[in-house]
Amino acid sequence: MTIANNLDSVRQQIAKAAAASSYKQQVKLLAVSKTKPAELIRTAYEAGQTEFGENYLQEALDKQLHLQDLPLTWHFIGPIQSNKTKPIAHHFDWVHSVDRLKIATRLNEARAEIDTLPLNICLQVNISSEASKSGVSLTELPELASAICSLPHLSLRGIMTIPAPTEDQAQQRANFAQLASALQLLQKQLPEAPLDTLSMGMSNDLEAAILEGATYVRVGTAIFGRRPPVKPESK
Ligand SMILES: *Cc1c(COP(=O)(O)O)cnc(C)c1O
C-alpha cells in the first residue's frame, strides 16, 4: 500500500462514518507523522494532506526545517515539558495536549513574543484515569478551561482524549460520548470561547469517535504504517 492509497481509504472511512453520525459535523483529518521521515510527509502533502501532528519536539522541528517550502499546518500532540513551551508556541499552529495551567501560561507568554494569531489549544482530558497519567480529570476541566480562556494569546478550541485502547466498539463509543458531553458543558459554561473542536479517534477507533461527534481524528498507523517501539530518549 502506498501513502496515497492509505490516505484515500482513511478519507473514505471518515466520510462513511461522518454520513452515519447524527452530529452532522465536519471532520478533519490530522495525519500523525511521529517517527516518520520528512519525505513521507511530503508524499502525503502531494496526496492532498496539509495538517500534521507530531509528538516529539526536536524531531518535529527538524522535519519542519526540511518542509519549509510547503504550506503545512502543524499540531503538537505529545506530552509537554515546561522548558519546551517556547519553541512549541513559536513553531506550531495547534497544541492538543495541554493539561495544566502552568503550561498554558508559558505557551501564552511565548506566543505573545511573535506577531501572529493566537495559538489554538485543546485541553487533554483523561477519561479513563487508570490508563494514562496525562490529562486533566473531568472534574478539574471546567476550572482549567475558564482560567485558560482569559489568556489572550491562546484560543481555547476544545478538548482531546486518548482513551484506554479497546476493540469493543460499544466501549469506544461510551468513552467518546463522555468527551462529547464534556464539550457541551464547556460550551454552556464559556459561551464566548470558540469551542468547536473534539479531537478524538485514532487508527483503531476513528469510526466510533466520529459517530460520537469528533471534529479532528488523529491518524498515524493507517496512513504511514507501523512505528518502531517508543524509545524514551527520542522524546
Ligand atoms: C501516535 C498518536 C496518534 C496516532 O495513533 P495511531 O494509532 O497510529 O493512529 C494519535 N494521537 C496521539 C496523541 C498519538 O500520540
PDB file of C-alpha atoms and ligand atoms in Angstrom:
ATOM      1  CA  MET A   1       0.000   0.000   0.000  1.00  0.00           C
ATOM      2  CA  THR A   2       1.215   3.492  -0.757  1.00  0.00           C
ATOM      3  CA  ILE A   3       0.614   6.577   1.373  1.00  0.00           C
ATOM      4  CA  ALA A   4      -1.766   7.968  -1.256  1.00  0.00           C
ATOM      5  CA  ASN A   5      -3.798   4.736  -1.159  1.00  0.00           C
ATOM      6  CA  ASN A   6      -3.813   4.735   2.627  1.00  0.00           C
ATOM      7  CA  LEU A   7      -4.970   8.351   2.731  1.00  0.00           C
ATOM      8  CA  ASP A   8      -7.734   7.521   0.292  1.00  0.00           C
ATOM      9  CA  SER A   9      -9.051   4.671   2.362  1.00  0.00           C
ATOM     10  CA  VAL A  10      -8.852   6.688   5.616  1.00  0.00           C
ATOM     11  CA  ARG A  11     -10.752   9.520   3.931  1.00  0.00           C
ATOM     12  CA  GLN A  12     -13.403   7.058   2.783  1.00  0.00           C
ATOM     13  CA  GLN A  13     -13.690   5.635   6.274  1.00  0.00           C
ATOM     14  CA  ILE A  14     -14.106   9.168   7.634  1.00  0.00           C
ATOM     15  CA  ALA A  15     -16.727  10.115   5.039  1.00  0.00           C
ATOM     16  CA  LYS A  16     -18.724   6.972   5.728  1.00  0.00           C
ATOM     17  CA  ALA A  17     -18.705   7.470   9.498  1.00  0.00           C
ATOM     18  CA  ALA A  18     -19.484  11.190   9.151  1.00  0.00           C
ATOM     19  CA  ALA A  19     -22.505  10.380   6.966  1.00  0.00           C
ATOM     20  CA  ALA A  20     -23.745   7.985   9.655  1.00  0.00           C
ATOM     21  CA  SER A  21     -23.143  10.415  12.540  1.00  0.00           C
ATOM     22  CA  SER A  22     -26.149  12.205  13.983  1.00  0.00           C
ATOM     23  CA  TYR A  23     -23.932  15.215  14.734  1.00  0.00           C
ATOM     24  CA  LYS A  24     -23.575  16.039  11.020  1.00  0.00           C
ATOM     25  CA  GLN A  25     -20.250  17.626  11.873  1.00  0.00           C
ATOM     26  CA  GLN A  26     -17.355  18.395   9.570  1.00  0.00           C
ATOM     27  CA  VAL A  27     -14.479  16.003  10.327  1.00  0.00           C
ATOM     28  CA  LYS A  28     -10.865  16.968   9.680  1.00  0.00           C
ATOM     29  CA  LEU A  29      -8.004  14.536   9.313  1.00  0.00           C
ATOM     30  CA  LEU A  30      -4.821  15.115  11.277  1.00  0.00           C
ATOM     31  CA  ALA A  31      -2.020  12.901   9.912  1.00  0.00           C
ATOM     32  CA  VAL A  32       0.199  11.805  12.814  1.00  0.00           C
ATOM     33  CA  SER A  33       3.737  11.637  11.428  1.00  0.00           C
ATOM     34  CA  LYS A  34       5.794  10.967  14.585  1.00  0.00           C
ATOM     35  CA  THR A  35       8.892   8.802  13.932  1.00  0.00           C
ATOM     36  CA  LYS A  36       8.290   9.079  10.146  1.00  0.00           C
ATOM     37  CA  PRO A  37      10.761  10.964   7.913  1.00  0.00           C
ATOM     38  CA  ALA A  38      10.075  14.337   6.269  1.00  0.00           C
ATOM     39  CA  GLU A  39       9.973  12.670   2.826  1.00  0.00           C
ATOM     40  CA  LEU A  40       6.856  10.729   3.799  1.00  0.00           C
ATOM     41  CA  ILE A  41       5.185  13.930   4.984  1.00  0.00           C
ATOM     42  CA  ARG A  42       5.986  15.455   1.602  1.00  0.00           C
ATOM     43  CA  THR A  43       4.439  12.429  -0.103  1.00  0.00           C
ATOM     44  CA  ALA A  44       1.298  12.805   1.999  1.00  0.00           C
ATOM     45  CA  TYR A  45       1.171  16.510   1.132  1.00  0.00           C
ATOM     46  CA  GLU A  46       1.356  15.638  -2.565  1.00  0.00           C
ATOM     47  CA  ALA A  47      -1.641  13.375  -1.961  1.00  0.00           C
ATOM     48  CA  GLY A  48      -3.577  16.353  -0.553  1.00  0.00           C
ATOM     49  CA  GLN A  49      -2.868  16.212   3.200  1.00  0.00           C
ATOM     50  CA  THR A  50      -1.887  19.519   4.856  1.00  0.00           C
ATOM     51  CA  GLU A  51      -2.353  19.020   8.608  1.00  0.00           C
ATOM     52  CA  PHE A  52       0.235  17.013  10.532  1.00  0.00           C
ATOM     53  CA  GLY A  53       0.585  16.014  14.178  1.00  0.00           C
ATOM     54  CA  GLU A  54       3.896  15.473  15.962  1.00  0.00           C
ATOM     55  CA  ASN A  55       4.729  14.273  19.482  1.00  0.00           C
ATOM     56  CA  TYR A  56       8.442  14.892  19.904  1.00  0.00           C
ATOM     57  CA  LEU A  57       9.638  18.490  19.712  1.00  0.00           C
ATOM     58  CA  GLN A  58      13.168  18.147  18.333  1.00  0.00           C
ATOM     59  CA  GLU A  59      12.130  15.610  15.732  1.00  0.00           C
ATOM     60  CA  ALA A  60       9.272  17.887  14.641  1.00  0.00           C
ATOM     61  CA  LEU A  61      11.487  20.979  14.360  1.00  0.00           C
ATOM     62  CA  ASP A  62      13.987  19.054  12.180  1.00  0.00           C
ATOM     63  CA  LYS A  63      11.218  17.965   9.824  1.00  0.00           C
ATOM     64  CA  GLN A  64       9.649  21.441   9.697  1.00  0.00           C
ATOM     65  CA  LEU A  65      13.005  22.786   8.530  1.00  0.00           C
ATOM     66  CA  HIS A  66      13.023  20.323   5.623  1.00  0.00           C
ATOM     67  CA  LEU A  67       9.443  21.138   4.678  1.00  0.00           C
ATOM     68  CA  GLN A  68       9.521  24.931   4.923  1.00  0.00           C
ATOM     69  CA  ASP A  69       8.529  25.253   1.275  1.00  0.00           C
ATOM     70  CA  LEU A  70       5.132  23.618   1.941  1.00  0.00           C
ATOM     71  CA  PRO A  71       2.045  25.360   3.398  1.00  0.00           C
ATOM     72  CA  LEU A  72       1.518  22.864   6.236  1.00  0.00           C
ATOM     73  CA  THR A  73      -0.405  23.239   9.493  1.00  0.00           C
ATOM     74  CA  TRP A  74       1.453  21.738  12.464  1.00  0.00           C
ATOM     75  CA  HIS A  75      -0.207  20.312  15.568  1.00  0.00           C
ATOM     76  CA  PHE A  76       1.713  19.369  18.712  1.00  0.00           C
ATOM     77  CA  ILE A  77       0.013  16.354  20.300  1.00  0.00           C
ATOM     78  CA  GLY A  78       2.603  14.916  22.712  1.00  0.00           C
ATOM     79  CA  PRO A  79       3.374  15.424  26.397  1.00  0.00           C
ATOM     80  CA  ILE A  80       4.766  18.929  27.073  1.00  0.00           C
ATOM     81  CA  GLN A  81       7.700  19.695  29.347  1.00  0.00           C
ATOM     82  CA  SER A  82       7.661  23.244  30.670  1.00  0.00           C
ATOM     83  CA  ASN A  83      11.141  24.009  29.272  1.00  0.00           C
ATOM     84  CA  LYS A  84       9.837  23.249  25.760  1.00  0.00           C
ATOM     85  CA  THR A  85       6.889  25.637  25.737  1.00  0.00           C
ATOM     86  CA  LYS A  86       8.653  28.438  23.851  1.00  0.00           C
ATOM     87  CA  PRO A  87       9.581  26.500  20.683  1.00  0.00           C
ATOM     88  CA  ILE A  88       6.169  24.822  20.746  1.00  0.00           C
ATOM     89  CA  ALA A  89       4.393  28.202  20.889  1.00  0.00           C
ATOM     90  CA  HIS A  90       6.617  29.569  18.114  1.00  0.00           C
ATOM     91  CA  HIS A  91       6.543  26.640  15.679  1.00  0.00           C
ATOM     92  CA  PHE A  92       3.066  25.102  15.915  1.00  0.00           C
ATOM     93  CA  ASP A  93      -0.440  26.281  14.998  1.00  0.00           C
ATOM     94  CA  TRP A  94      -2.244  23.975  17.401  1.00  0.00           C
ATOM     95  CA  VAL A  95      -1.466  22.178  20.687  1.00  0.00           C
ATOM     96  CA  HIS A  96      -3.812  19.303  21.637  1.00  0.00           C
ATOM     97  CA  SER A  97      -2.106  18.161  24.818  1.00  0.00           C
ATOM     98  CA  VAL A  98      -2.412  20.988  27.349  1.00  0.00           C
ATOM     99  CA  ASP A  99      -3.379  19.610  30.748  1.00  0.00           C
ATOM    100  CA  ARG A 100      -2.238  22.173  33.285  1.00  0.00           C
ATOM    101  CA  LEU A 101      -2.327  25.920  33.806  1.00  0.00           C
ATOM    102  CA  LYS A 102       1.433  26.326  34.189  1.00  0.00           C
ATOM    103  CA  ILE A 103       1.998  25.016  30.666  1.00  0.00           C
ATOM    104  CA  ALA A 104      -0.815  27.167  29.257  1.00  0.00           C
ATOM    105  CA  THR A 105       0.568  30.298  30.925  1.00  0.00           C
ATOM    106  CA  ARG A 106       4.013  29.663  29.479  1.00  0.00           C
ATOM    107  CA  LEU A 107       2.616  28.960  25.993  1.00  0.00           C
ATOM    108  CA  ASN A 108       0.648  32.210  26.225  1.00  0.00           C
ATOM    109  CA  GLU A 109       3.732  34.249  27.178  1.00  0.00           C
ATOM    110  CA  ALA A 110       5.834  32.701  24.419  1.00  0.00           C
ATOM    111  CA  ARG A 111       3.129  33.186  21.793  1.00  0.00           C
ATOM    112  CA  ALA A 112       2.994  36.891  22.720  1.00  0.00           C
ATOM    113  CA  GLU A 113       6.616  37.229  21.534  1.00  0.00           C
ATOM    114  CA  ILE A 114       5.713  36.501  17.920  1.00  0.00           C
ATOM    115  CA  ASP A 115       3.412  38.606  15.793  1.00  0.00           C
ATOM    116  CA  THR A 116       0.792  36.067  14.780  1.00  0.00           C
ATOM    117  CA  LEU A 117      -2.624  34.617  15.558  1.00  0.00           C
ATOM    118  CA  PRO A 118      -3.348  33.121  18.980  1.00  0.00           C
ATOM    119  CA  LEU A 119      -2.221  29.518  19.451  1.00  0.00           C
ATOM    120  CA  ASN A 120      -5.123  27.061  19.105  1.00  0.00           C
ATOM    121  CA  ILE A 121      -5.450  24.913  22.222  1.00  0.00           C
ATOM    122  CA  CYS A 122      -7.216  21.690  23.101  1.00  0.00           C
ATOM    123  CA  LEU A 123      -7.186  20.501  26.685  1.00  0.00           C
ATOM    124  CA  GLN A 124      -6.254  16.862  27.048  1.00  0.00           C
ATOM    125  CA  VAL A 125      -8.841  15.108  29.200  1.00  0.00           C
ATOM    126  CA  ASN A 126      -8.206  11.827  30.992  1.00  0.00           C
ATOM    127  CA  ILE A 127     -11.481   9.898  30.843  1.00  0.00           C
ATOM    128  CA  SER A 128     -10.100   6.502  31.831  1.00  0.00           C
ATOM    129  CA  SER A 129      -7.999   7.534  34.789  1.00  0.00           C
ATOM    130  CA  GLU A 130      -6.054   4.317  35.323  1.00  0.00           C
ATOM    131  CA  ALA A 131      -4.903   4.126  31.697  1.00  0.00           C
ATOM    132  CA  SER A 132      -2.642   7.156  31.419  1.00  0.00           C
ATOM    133  CA  LYS A 133      -1.103   9.825  33.580  1.00  0.00           C
ATOM    134  CA  SER A 134      -1.621  12.639  31.103  1.00  0.00           C
ATOM    135  CA  GLY A 135      -4.738  14.715  31.015  1.00  0.00           C
ATOM    136  CA  VAL A 136      -6.931  16.760  33.303  1.00  0.00           C
ATOM    137  CA  SER A 137      -9.807  14.948  35.010  1.00  0.00           C
ATOM    138  CA  LEU A 138     -13.403  15.703  34.004  1.00  0.00           C
ATOM    139  CA  THR A 139     -13.861  17.230  37.475  1.00  0.00           C
ATOM    140  CA  GLU A 140     -10.987  19.682  37.094  1.00  0.00           C
ATOM    141  CA  LEU A 141     -11.713  20.523  33.461  1.00  0.00           C
ATOM    142  CA  PRO A 142     -14.154  23.471  33.985  1.00  0.00           C
ATOM    143  CA  GLU A 143     -11.758  25.384  36.228  1.00  0.00           C
ATOM    144  CA  LEU A 144      -8.760  24.868  33.940  1.00  0.00           C
ATOM    145  CA  ALA A 145     -10.808  25.843  30.877  1.00  0.00           C
ATOM    146  CA  SER A 146     -12.022  29.080  32.380  1.00  0.00           C
ATOM    147  CA  ALA A 147      -8.516  30.067  33.511  1.00  0.00           C
ATOM    148  CA  ILE A 148      -7.148  29.420  30.017  1.00  0.00           C
ATOM    149  CA  CYS A 149      -9.925  31.437  28.391  1.00  0.00           C
ATOM    150  CA  SER A 150      -8.516  34.598  29.913  1.00  0.00           C
ATOM    151  CA  LEU A 151      -5.092  34.147  28.262  1.00  0.00           C
ATOM    152  CA  PRO A 152      -5.116  36.475  25.234  1.00  0.00           C
ATOM    153  CA  HIS A 153      -2.553  34.685  23.056  1.00  0.00           C
ATOM    154  CA  LEU A 154      -4.317  31.330  23.309  1.00  0.00           C
ATOM    155  CA  SER A 155      -7.578  30.369  21.643  1.00  0.00           C
ATOM    156  CA  LEU A 156      -9.367  27.601  23.523  1.00  0.00           C
ATOM    157  CA  ARG A 157     -10.806  25.451  20.728  1.00  0.00           C
ATOM    158  CA  GLY A 158     -11.849  22.294  22.526  1.00  0.00           C
ATOM    159  CA  ILE A 159     -10.801  19.058  24.180  1.00  0.00           C
ATOM    160  CA  MET A 160      -8.804  15.973  23.276  1.00  0.00           C
ATOM    161  CA  THR A 161      -8.602  12.469  24.674  1.00  0.00           C
ATOM    162  CA  ILE A 162      -6.695   9.193  24.275  1.00  0.00           C
ATOM    163  CA  PRO A 163      -8.918   6.541  25.881  1.00  0.00           C
ATOM    164  CA  ALA A 164      -7.636   3.169  27.057  1.00  0.00           C
ATOM    165  CA  PRO A 165      -7.394   1.006  23.917  1.00  0.00           C
ATOM    166  CA  THR A 166     -10.247  -1.448  23.406  1.00  0.00           C
ATOM    167  CA  GLU A 167     -11.579  -3.395  20.423  1.00  0.00           C
ATOM    168  CA  ASP A 168     -15.134  -3.176  21.772  1.00  0.00           C
ATOM    169  CA  GLN A 169     -16.905  -0.544  19.702  1.00  0.00           C
ATOM    170  CA  ALA A 170     -19.633  -0.021  22.299  1.00  0.00           C
ATOM    171  CA  GLN A 171     -16.956   0.757  24.890  1.00  0.00           C
ATOM    172  CA  GLN A 172     -15.127   3.038  22.451  1.00  0.00           C
ATOM    173  CA  ARG A 173     -18.333   4.971  21.837  1.00  0.00           C
ATOM    174  CA  ALA A 174     -19.134   5.205  25.546  1.00  0.00           C
ATOM    175  CA  ASN A 175     -15.700   6.756  26.163  1.00  0.00           C
ATOM    176  CA  PHE A 176     -16.029   9.257  23.327  1.00  0.00           C
ATOM    177  CA  ALA A 177     -19.581  10.146  24.354  1.00  0.00           C
ATOM    178  CA  GLN A 178     -18.163  11.285  27.705  1.00  0.00           C
ATOM    179  CA  LEU A 179     -15.846  13.686  25.941  1.00  0.00           C
ATOM    180  CA  ALA A 180     -18.669  14.972  23.738  1.00  0.00           C
ATOM    181  CA  SER A 181     -20.828  15.783  26.751  1.00  0.00           C
ATOM    182  CA  ALA A 182     -17.879  17.441  28.486  1.00  0.00           C
ATOM    183  CA  LEU A 183     -17.516  19.756  25.466  1.00  0.00           C
ATOM    184  CA  GLN A 184     -21.232  20.579  25.545  1.00  0.00           C
ATOM    185  CA  LEU A 185     -20.929  21.560  29.220  1.00  0.00           C
ATOM    186  CA  LEU A 186     -17.915  23.762  28.486  1.00  0.00           C
ATOM    187  CA  GLN A 187     -19.778  25.472  25.650  1.00  0.00           C
ATOM    188  CA  LYS A 188     -22.555  26.404  28.109  1.00  0.00           C
ATOM    189  CA  GLN A 189     -20.062  27.473  30.762  1.00  0.00           C
ATOM    190  CA  LEU A 190     -17.942  29.614  28.412  1.00  0.00           C
ATOM    191  CA  PRO A 191     -20.274  30.876  25.656  1.00  0.00           C
ATOM    192  CA  GLU A 192     -17.721  33.427  24.428  1.00  0.00           C
ATOM    193  CA  ALA A 193     -14.979  30.828  23.811  1.00  0.00           C
ATOM    194  CA  PRO A 194     -14.546  29.420  20.271  1.00  0.00           C
ATOM    195  CA  LEU A 195     -15.119  25.842  21.473  1.00  0.00           C
ATOM    196  CA  ASP A 196     -15.704  23.917  18.242  1.00  0.00           C
ATOM    197  CA  THR A 197     -13.222  21.039  18.482  1.00  0.00           C
ATOM    198  CA  LEU A 198     -13.432  17.440  19.665  1.00  0.00           C
ATOM    199  CA  SER A 199     -10.032  15.855  18.978  1.00  0.00           C
ATOM    200  CA  MET A 200     -10.638  12.131  19.351  1.00  0.00           C
ATOM    201  CA  GLY A 201     -10.223   8.916  17.400  1.00  0.00           C
ATOM    202  CA  MET A 202      -7.049   7.250  16.084  1.00  0.00           C
ATOM    203  CA  SER A 203      -6.417   4.466  13.525  1.00  0.00           C
ATOM    204  CA  ASN A 204      -8.310   1.824  15.506  1.00  0.00           C
ATOM    205  CA  ASP A 205     -11.265   3.797  16.813  1.00  0.00           C
ATOM    206  CA  LEU A 206     -11.885   6.687  14.439  1.00  0.00           C
ATOM    207  CA  GLU A 207     -15.292   5.398  13.375  1.00  0.00           C
ATOM    208  CA  ALA A 208     -16.587   5.310  16.972  1.00  0.00           C
ATOM    209  CA  ALA A 209     -15.122   8.774  17.588  1.00  0.00           C
ATOM    210  CA  ILE A 210     -16.845  10.268  14.544  1.00  0.00           C
ATOM    211  CA  LEU A 211     -20.173   8.665  15.472  1.00  0.00           C
ATOM    212  CA  GLU A 212     -19.815  10.494  18.817  1.00  0.00           C
ATOM    213  CA  GLY A 213     -19.013  13.867  17.254  1.00  0.00           C
ATOM    214  CA  ALA A 214     -15.230  14.019  16.626  1.00  0.00           C
ATOM    215  CA  THR A 215     -14.156  17.037  14.551  1.00  0.00           C
ATOM    216  CA  TYR A 216     -10.466  16.058  14.339  1.00  0.00           C
ATOM    217  CA  VAL A 217      -9.333  12.460  14.079  1.00  0.00           C
ATOM    218  CA  ARG A 218      -5.600  11.878  14.665  1.00  0.00           C
ATOM    219  CA  VAL A 219      -4.428   9.058  12.417  1.00  0.00           C
ATOM    220  CA  GLY A 220      -0.881   7.699  12.204  1.00  0.00           C
ATOM    221  CA  THR A 221      -0.543   3.967  11.558  1.00  0.00           C
ATOM    222  CA  ALA A 222      -3.356   3.721   8.994  1.00  0.00           C
ATOM    223  CA  ILE A 223      -1.603   6.372   6.859  1.00  0.00           C
ATOM    224  CA  PHE A 224       2.127   5.862   7.415  1.00  0.00           C
ATOM    225  CA  GLY A 225       2.287   2.229   8.544  1.00  0.00           C
ATOM    226  CA  ARG A 226       3.504   0.823  11.828  1.00  0.00           C
ATOM    227  CA  ARG A 227       6.014   2.629  14.012  1.00  0.00           C
ATOM    228  CA  PRO A 228       9.047   1.257  15.830  1.00  0.00           C
ATOM    229  CA  PRO A 229       8.531   0.844  19.582  1.00  0.00           C
ATOM    230  CA  VAL A 230       8.905   4.136  21.506  1.00  0.00           C
ATOM    231  CA  LYS A 231      12.450   4.979  22.545  1.00  0.00           C
ATOM    232  CA  PRO A 232      12.405   7.127  25.706  1.00  0.00           C
ATOM    233  CA  GLU A 233      15.437   9.144  24.532  1.00  0.00           C
ATOM    234  CA  SER A 234      13.611  10.233  21.369  1.00  0.00           C
ATOM    235  CA  LYS A 235      11.282  12.385  23.462  1.00  0.00           C
TER     236      LYS A 235
HETATM  237  C1  LIG B   1       0.555   8.346  17.976  1.00  0.00           C
HETATM  238  C2  LIG B   1      -0.662   9.126  18.271  1.00  0.00           C
HETATM  239  C3  LIG B   1      -1.794   9.063  17.438  1.00  0.00           C
HETATM  240  C4  LIG B   1      -1.896   8.159  16.226  1.00  0.00           C
HETATM  241  O1  LIG B   1      -2.097   6.839  16.620  1.00  0.00           O
HETATM  242  P1  LIG B   1      -2.347   5.660  15.527  1.00  0.00           P
HETATM  243  O2  LIG B   1      -2.883   4.558  16.349  1.00  0.00           O
HETATM  244  O3  LIG B   1      -1.021   5.372  14.926  1.00  0.00           O
HETATM  245  O4  LIG B   1      -3.311   6.182  14.531  1.00  0.00           O
HETATM  246  C5  LIG B   1      -2.872   9.876  17.756  1.00  0.00           C
HETATM  247  N1  LIG B   1      -2.864  10.698  18.819  1.00  0.00           N
HETATM  248  C6  LIG B   1      -1.801  10.791  19.633  1.00  0.00           C
HETATM  249  C7  LIG B   1      -1.837  11.721  20.780  1.00  0.00           C
HETATM  250  C8  LIG B   1      -0.673   9.996  19.404  1.00  0.00           C
HETATM  251  O5  LIG B   1       0.359  10.081  20.240  1.00  0.00           O
END
